[in-house]
């Protein structure tokens, strides 16, 4: 699917994909993670487009969107500026529902917990991507004397790649030499998921490493309290190789309205279990609909079309 419009923010052009646009429909924005593009949401977006105005976009550095030149341009604050620009374009002046996976989910926690963007979000569905600030507090608590260390050691073992991604050459070189070519095969072996070969896969993997380098260490070592007052649904794949369920311990401390949904799946359940994920998102929206009629897609004059 080709982008239906391009949303520009400064020097960054974001490729946006829309399905199911119709007057009066509530808008759902889907944000992908690493090393994916908006393509990872295709099966779910197609299932939900009969009921909602479904919007996905390639985050900066991925897919058909622009590639920043500096690592600091991948900071979460910049990513949230991009999300706000997309929301302004597809639901001007109104609210949207938000669902995100992996690094998409990690970044969106900031928008969900921070004014003024949180006022534009009616509900949030978070999949395999905790808030780095919440994780920072979790790490502090589990490093205190007297805590049992099994959970901490288990998660550290899952997160070995975060340390590797801090190295400037290793991960980009691995994507260029092998990972990009074998990614569909690896996904089939690890997740039981069928992935179509993407012409931007090497670029997506290489550039997306900057998400880790720009955000991980500062957020984990200097976390800020982040509270969500809007309804949050947490989808937890029980066979996730990278994000353990222990990272969501005590989340009710940070979230006023929280529902947990466990799915027997791996990390990329967007690909392996699209029906289940789509149903969870649709049910959450049905329970917490947007109360205004401001979810119509924007007219073409509000964005530069591709």
Short mmCIF file of C-alpha atoms in Angstrom, two decimals:
data_model
loop_
_atom_site.label_atom_id
_atom_site.label_comp_id
_atom_site.label_asym_id
_atom_site.label_seq_id
_atom_site.Cartn_x
_atom_site.Cartn_y
_atom_site.Cartn_z
CA UNK A 1 0.00 0.00 0.00
CA UNK A 2 1.30 3.42 -0.96
CA UNK A 3 1.06 6.35 1.46
CA UNK A 4 -2.25 8.20 1.22
CA UNK A 5 -0.72 11.43 2.44
CA UNK A 6 2.52 12.92 3.72
CA UNK A 7 2.55 14.88 6.97
CA UNK A 8 5.47 17.27 7.23
CA UNK A 9 7.06 18.45 10.46
CA UNK A 10 10.14 20.57 10.01
CA UNK A 11 12.60 18.67 7.85
CA UNK A 12 10.81 15.36 8.45
CA UNK A 13 8.17 13.96 6.07
CA UNK A 14 6.03 11.20 7.54
CA UNK A 15 4.39 8.65 5.25
CA UNK A 16 0.79 8.13 6.42
CA UNK A 17 -1.56 5.28 5.44
CA UNK A 18 -5.34 5.52 5.89
CA UNK A 19 -8.10 2.96 5.62
CA UNK A 20 -11.82 3.19 6.29
CA UNK A 21 -12.05 6.98 6.21
CA UNK A 22 -15.73 7.94 6.42
CA UNK A 23 -17.68 10.79 8.05
CA UNK A 24 -18.49 10.14 11.68
CA UNK A 25 -16.10 7.24 12.18
CA UNK A 26 -13.79 7.27 15.16
CA UNK A 27 -10.11 7.50 14.27
CA UNK A 28 -7.61 4.89 15.40
CA UNK A 29 -3.88 5.61 15.09
CA UNK A 30 -1.45 2.67 15.00
CA UNK A 31 2.25 3.15 15.78
CA UNK A 32 4.82 0.48 14.89
CA UNK A 33 8.00 -0.57 16.65
CA UNK A 34 11.51 -1.71 15.79
CA UNK A 35 12.67 -2.89 13.27
CA UNK A 36 9.31 -2.56 11.57
CA UNK A 37 7.43 -0.08 9.44
CA UNK A 38 3.70 0.63 9.25
CA UNK A 39 3.50 -2.51 7.13
CA UNK A 40 3.51 -4.60 10.34
CA UNK A 41 -0.03 -3.33 11.10
CA UNK A 42 -1.50 -4.26 7.69
CA UNK A 43 -3.52 -7.33 8.72
CA UNK A 44 -4.94 -5.60 11.79
CA UNK A 45 -5.69 -2.35 9.96
CA UNK A 46 -7.60 -4.24 7.27
CA UNK A 47 -9.71 -5.99 9.90
CA UNK A 48 -10.58 -2.75 11.69
CA UNK A 49 -11.15 -0.54 8.63
CA UNK A 50 -14.78 -1.66 8.37
CA UNK A 51 -15.54 0.06 11.68
CA UNK A 52 -12.96 2.80 12.12
CA UNK A 53 -10.89 5.37 10.29
CA UNK A 54 -7.58 3.52 10.70
CA UNK A 55 -4.33 5.46 10.41
CA UNK A 56 -0.80 4.11 10.50
CA UNK A 57 2.44 5.85 9.64
CA UNK A 58 6.12 5.12 9.19
CA UNK A 59 7.96 6.66 12.11
CA UNK A 60 10.98 8.80 11.32
CA UNK A 61 13.83 6.71 9.97
CA UNK A 62 11.56 3.86 8.85
CA UNK A 63 9.62 2.88 5.73
CA UNK A 64 8.91 5.77 3.40
CA UNK A 65 9.44 8.50 6.02
CA UNK A 66 12.46 10.80 6.22
CA UNK A 67 15.67 9.74 7.93
CA UNK A 68 17.06 12.19 10.52
CA UNK A 69 20.75 12.92 10.32
CA UNK A 70 21.47 13.04 14.08
CA UNK A 71 20.96 10.53 16.88
CA UNK A 72 19.31 13.18 19.07
CA UNK A 73 16.61 13.59 16.43
CA UNK A 74 15.30 10.18 17.55
CA UNK A 75 14.53 11.35 21.08
CA UNK A 76 11.07 10.55 22.37
CA UNK A 77 10.14 14.24 22.48
CA UNK A 78 10.71 14.44 18.71
CA UNK A 79 8.74 11.24 18.13
CA UNK A 80 5.82 12.69 20.10
CA UNK A 81 5.98 15.83 18.00
CA UNK A 82 5.55 13.59 14.97
CA UNK A 83 2.57 11.81 16.54
CA UNK A 84 0.94 15.12 17.34
CA UNK A 85 1.43 16.29 13.75
CA UNK A 86 -0.22 13.11 12.45
CA UNK A 87 -3.17 13.49 14.84
CA UNK A 88 -3.59 17.13 13.82
CA UNK A 89 -3.73 16.04 10.17
CA UNK A 90 -6.09 13.07 10.47
CA UNK A 91 -8.36 14.31 13.30
CA UNK A 92 -8.01 18.11 13.44
CA UNK A 93 -9.14 19.47 16.79
CA UNK A 94 -10.42 16.07 17.92
CA UNK A 95 -9.46 12.93 19.76
CA UNK A 96 -8.16 9.60 18.47
CA UNK A 97 -7.75 6.13 19.85
CA UNK A 98 -4.15 4.97 19.97
CA UNK A 99 -2.59 1.50 19.74
CA UNK A 100 1.13 0.84 19.58
CA UNK A 101 3.62 -2.02 19.60
CA UNK A 102 7.21 -2.40 20.78
CA UNK A 103 9.07 0.92 20.32
CA UNK A 104 5.84 2.48 19.11
CA UNK A 105 4.36 1.65 22.50
CA UNK A 106 7.45 2.80 24.39
CA UNK A 107 7.36 6.23 22.79
CA UNK A 108 3.59 6.66 23.03
CA UNK A 109 3.57 6.32 26.81
CA UNK A 110 4.97 9.85 26.91
CA UNK A 111 2.08 11.24 24.88
CA UNK A 112 -0.43 9.30 26.96
CA UNK A 113 0.97 10.67 30.23
CA UNK A 114 1.92 14.22 29.23
CA UNK A 115 -0.15 17.31 28.48
CA UNK A 116 -1.28 18.61 26.10
CA UNK A 117 -1.09 15.53 23.84
CA UNK A 118 -2.85 13.24 26.31
CA UNK A 119 -6.02 15.33 25.88
CA UNK A 120 -6.10 14.26 22.22
CA UNK A 121 -6.04 10.53 23.06
CA UNK A 122 -9.29 8.81 24.06
CA UNK A 123 -7.85 5.34 24.77
CA UNK A 124 -4.49 3.62 24.58
CA UNK A 125 -3.68 0.00 23.78
CA UNK A 126 -0.08 -0.82 24.65
CA UNK A 127 1.53 -3.99 23.26
CA UNK A 128 5.00 -5.22 24.28
CA UNK A 129 6.36 -1.79 25.05
CA UNK A 130 6.44 -0.40 28.60
CA UNK A 131 7.21 3.18 29.53
CA UNK A 132 10.97 3.61 29.98
CA UNK A 133 10.26 5.82 32.97
CA UNK A 134 8.10 3.14 34.60
CA UNK A 135 10.83 0.59 33.89
CA UNK A 136 13.41 2.93 35.41
CA UNK A 137 11.48 2.97 38.68
CA UNK A 138 11.02 -0.82 38.48
CA UNK A 139 14.77 -1.30 38.09
CA UNK A 140 15.47 0.95 41.07
CA UNK A 141 13.08 -1.00 43.28
CA UNK A 142 14.42 -4.40 42.21
CA UNK A 143 18.03 -3.33 42.76
CA UNK A 144 17.39 -2.46 46.42
CA UNK A 145 18.82 -4.74 49.14
CA UNK A 146 16.29 -7.30 50.27
CA UNK A 147 14.57 -7.74 46.88
CA UNK A 148 14.71 -11.14 45.24
CA UNK A 149 16.83 -10.77 42.13
CA UNK A 150 15.43 -13.49 39.87
CA UNK A 151 13.07 -11.20 37.98
CA UNK A 152 15.75 -8.56 37.46
CA UNK A 153 18.26 -11.11 36.16
CA UNK A 154 15.66 -12.68 33.90
CA UNK A 155 14.79 -9.35 32.28
CA UNK A 156 18.43 -8.36 31.93
CA UNK A 157 19.02 -11.62 30.06
CA UNK A 158 16.13 -10.79 27.72
CA UNK A 159 17.53 -7.30 27.12
CA UNK A 160 21.06 -8.20 26.01
CA UNK A 161 20.48 -6.51 22.66
CA UNK A 162 20.00 -3.10 24.33
CA UNK A 163 23.68 -3.11 25.34
CA UNK A 164 24.72 -4.24 21.86
CA UNK A 165 22.69 -1.44 20.29
CA UNK A 166 24.70 1.18 22.17
CA UNK A 167 27.70 0.27 20.01
CA UNK A 168 27.85 2.52 16.94
CA UNK A 169 28.94 -0.12 14.37
CA UNK A 170 27.75 -3.57 15.44
CA UNK A 171 23.99 -3.47 14.84
CA UNK A 172 24.00 -1.40 11.61
CA UNK A 173 26.65 -3.70 10.16
CA UNK A 174 24.68 -6.81 11.13
CA UNK A 175 21.60 -5.46 9.35
CA UNK A 176 23.58 -4.62 6.23
CA UNK A 177 25.40 -7.94 6.02
CA UNK A 178 22.82 -10.51 7.10
CA UNK A 179 19.79 -9.55 9.19
CA UNK A 180 17.99 -7.66 6.43
CA UNK A 181 18.25 -10.58 4.02
CA UNK A 182 17.23 -13.26 6.52
CA UNK A 183 14.66 -11.31 8.54
CA UNK A 184 11.54 -13.05 7.11
CA UNK A 185 13.12 -16.46 7.76
CA UNK A 186 14.11 -15.49 11.31
CA UNK A 187 10.60 -14.25 12.04
CA UNK A 188 9.16 -17.53 10.80
CA UNK A 189 11.50 -19.52 13.01
CA UNK A 190 11.23 -17.35 16.14
CA UNK A 191 7.60 -16.23 16.01
CA UNK A 192 5.82 -18.54 13.60
CA UNK A 193 4.84 -15.37 11.73
CA UNK A 194 4.89 -14.79 7.99
CA UNK A 195 6.63 -11.56 7.04
CA UNK A 196 6.75 -10.18 3.54
CA UNK A 197 10.17 -9.04 2.43
CA UNK A 198 10.40 -5.27 2.75
CA UNK A 199 12.59 -3.15 0.47
CA UNK A 200 13.29 -0.84 3.42
CA UNK A 201 14.09 -3.57 5.99
CA UNK A 202 17.84 -2.97 6.11
CA UNK A 203 17.29 0.77 6.44
CA UNK A 204 14.62 0.29 9.09
CA UNK A 205 16.87 -1.94 11.18
CA UNK A 206 19.97 0.19 10.76
CA UNK A 207 18.33 3.55 11.48
CA UNK A 208 16.05 2.32 14.24
CA UNK A 209 19.04 1.46 16.43
CA UNK A 210 19.18 5.19 17.12
CA UNK A 211 15.93 4.88 19.10
CA UNK A 212 17.87 2.89 21.70
CA UNK A 213 20.94 5.10 21.62
CA UNK A 214 18.98 8.34 21.98
CA UNK A 215 16.61 7.27 24.74
CA UNK A 216 17.40 4.11 26.69
CA UNK A 217 20.10 5.09 29.16
CA UNK A 218 18.89 8.64 29.95
CA UNK A 219 15.33 7.42 30.60
CA UNK A 220 16.24 4.34 32.63
CA UNK A 221 18.72 6.13 34.88
CA UNK A 222 16.75 9.37 35.30
CA UNK A 223 13.07 8.34 35.21
CA UNK A 224 10.25 10.81 35.69
CA UNK A 225 6.86 10.02 37.28
CA UNK A 226 4.33 9.51 34.49
CA UNK A 227 0.64 9.08 35.28
CA UNK A 228 -2.08 8.17 32.79
CA UNK A 229 -5.64 9.33 33.47
CA UNK A 230 -7.09 8.01 30.21
CA UNK A 231 -8.12 4.33 29.80
CA UNK A 232 -5.17 2.04 29.06
CA UNK A 233 -5.36 -1.52 27.80
CA UNK A 234 -2.26 -3.67 28.19
CA UNK A 235 -1.89 -6.61 25.79
CA UNK A 236 0.74 -9.03 27.07
CA UNK A 237 2.03 -11.83 24.81
CA UNK A 238 2.91 -14.61 27.24
CA UNK A 239 5.77 -15.97 25.09
CA UNK A 240 7.50 -12.62 24.51
CA UNK A 241 11.26 -13.20 24.15
CA UNK A 242 12.16 -9.57 24.77
CA UNK A 243 9.70 -7.92 27.19
CA UNK A 244 8.87 -9.86 30.33
CA UNK A 245 5.50 -9.44 32.10
CA UNK A 246 7.35 -8.49 35.29
CA UNK A 247 8.07 -5.07 33.76
CA UNK A 248 4.37 -4.27 34.16
CA UNK A 249 4.29 -4.99 37.89
CA UNK A 250 2.67 -2.18 39.81
CA UNK A 251 1.41 -0.46 36.66
CA UNK A 252 -1.87 0.37 38.39
CA UNK A 253 0.19 2.79 40.46
CA UNK A 254 0.69 4.84 37.29
CA UNK A 255 -2.55 4.19 35.38
CA UNK A 256 -6.00 5.19 36.64
CA UNK A 257 -8.05 2.91 34.35
CA UNK A 258 -6.16 -0.25 33.38
CA UNK A 259 -7.10 -3.56 31.77
CA UNK A 260 -4.67 -6.42 31.13
CA UNK A 261 -5.20 -8.92 28.31
CA UNK A 262 -2.86 -11.92 27.97
CA UNK A 263 -2.47 -13.64 24.59
CA UNK A 264 -0.59 -16.90 24.11
CA UNK A 265 1.79 -15.53 21.50
CA UNK A 266 5.27 -14.22 20.90
CA UNK A 267 6.52 -10.66 20.60
CA UNK A 268 5.26 -10.13 17.03
CA UNK A 269 1.66 -11.13 17.74
CA UNK A 270 0.55 -8.39 15.32
CA UNK A 271 1.60 -10.82 12.60
CA UNK A 272 0.88 -14.18 14.20
CA UNK A 273 -2.47 -13.34 15.91
CA UNK A 274 -4.03 -10.37 14.05
CA UNK A 275 -7.62 -11.44 14.76
CA UNK A 276 -7.09 -11.54 18.51
CA UNK A 277 -5.26 -8.22 18.60
CA UNK A 278 -7.86 -6.51 16.39
CA UNK A 279 -10.69 -7.81 18.58
CA UNK A 280 -9.01 -6.56 21.75
CA UNK A 281 -8.55 -3.09 20.27
CA UNK A 282 -12.12 -2.92 18.95
CA UNK A 283 -13.58 -4.04 22.30
CA UNK A 284 -11.58 -1.42 24.20
CA UNK A 285 -12.75 1.32 21.86
CA UNK A 286 -16.36 0.13 22.19
CA UNK A 287 -16.09 0.40 25.97
CA UNK A 288 -14.59 3.90 25.81
CA UNK A 289 -15.90 5.67 22.68
CA UNK A 290 -14.97 9.21 21.78
CA UNK A 291 -17.78 11.39 23.09
CA UNK A 292 -17.43 14.11 20.49
CA UNK A 293 -17.95 13.99 16.73
CA UNK A 294 -14.49 15.30 15.96
CA UNK A 295 -12.96 12.07 14.69
CA UNK A 296 -13.49 12.77 10.98
CA UNK A 297 -10.39 12.58 8.81
CA UNK A 298 -8.84 15.87 7.83
CA UNK A 299 -9.48 17.40 4.41
CA UNK A 300 -6.62 17.13 1.97
CA UNK A 301 -5.63 20.77 2.39
CA UNK A 302 -4.23 20.10 5.89
CA UNK A 303 -1.33 18.01 4.71
CA UNK A 304 1.00 17.61 1.79
CA UNK A 305 -0.24 14.58 -0.12
CA UNK A 306 2.11 12.03 -1.55
#
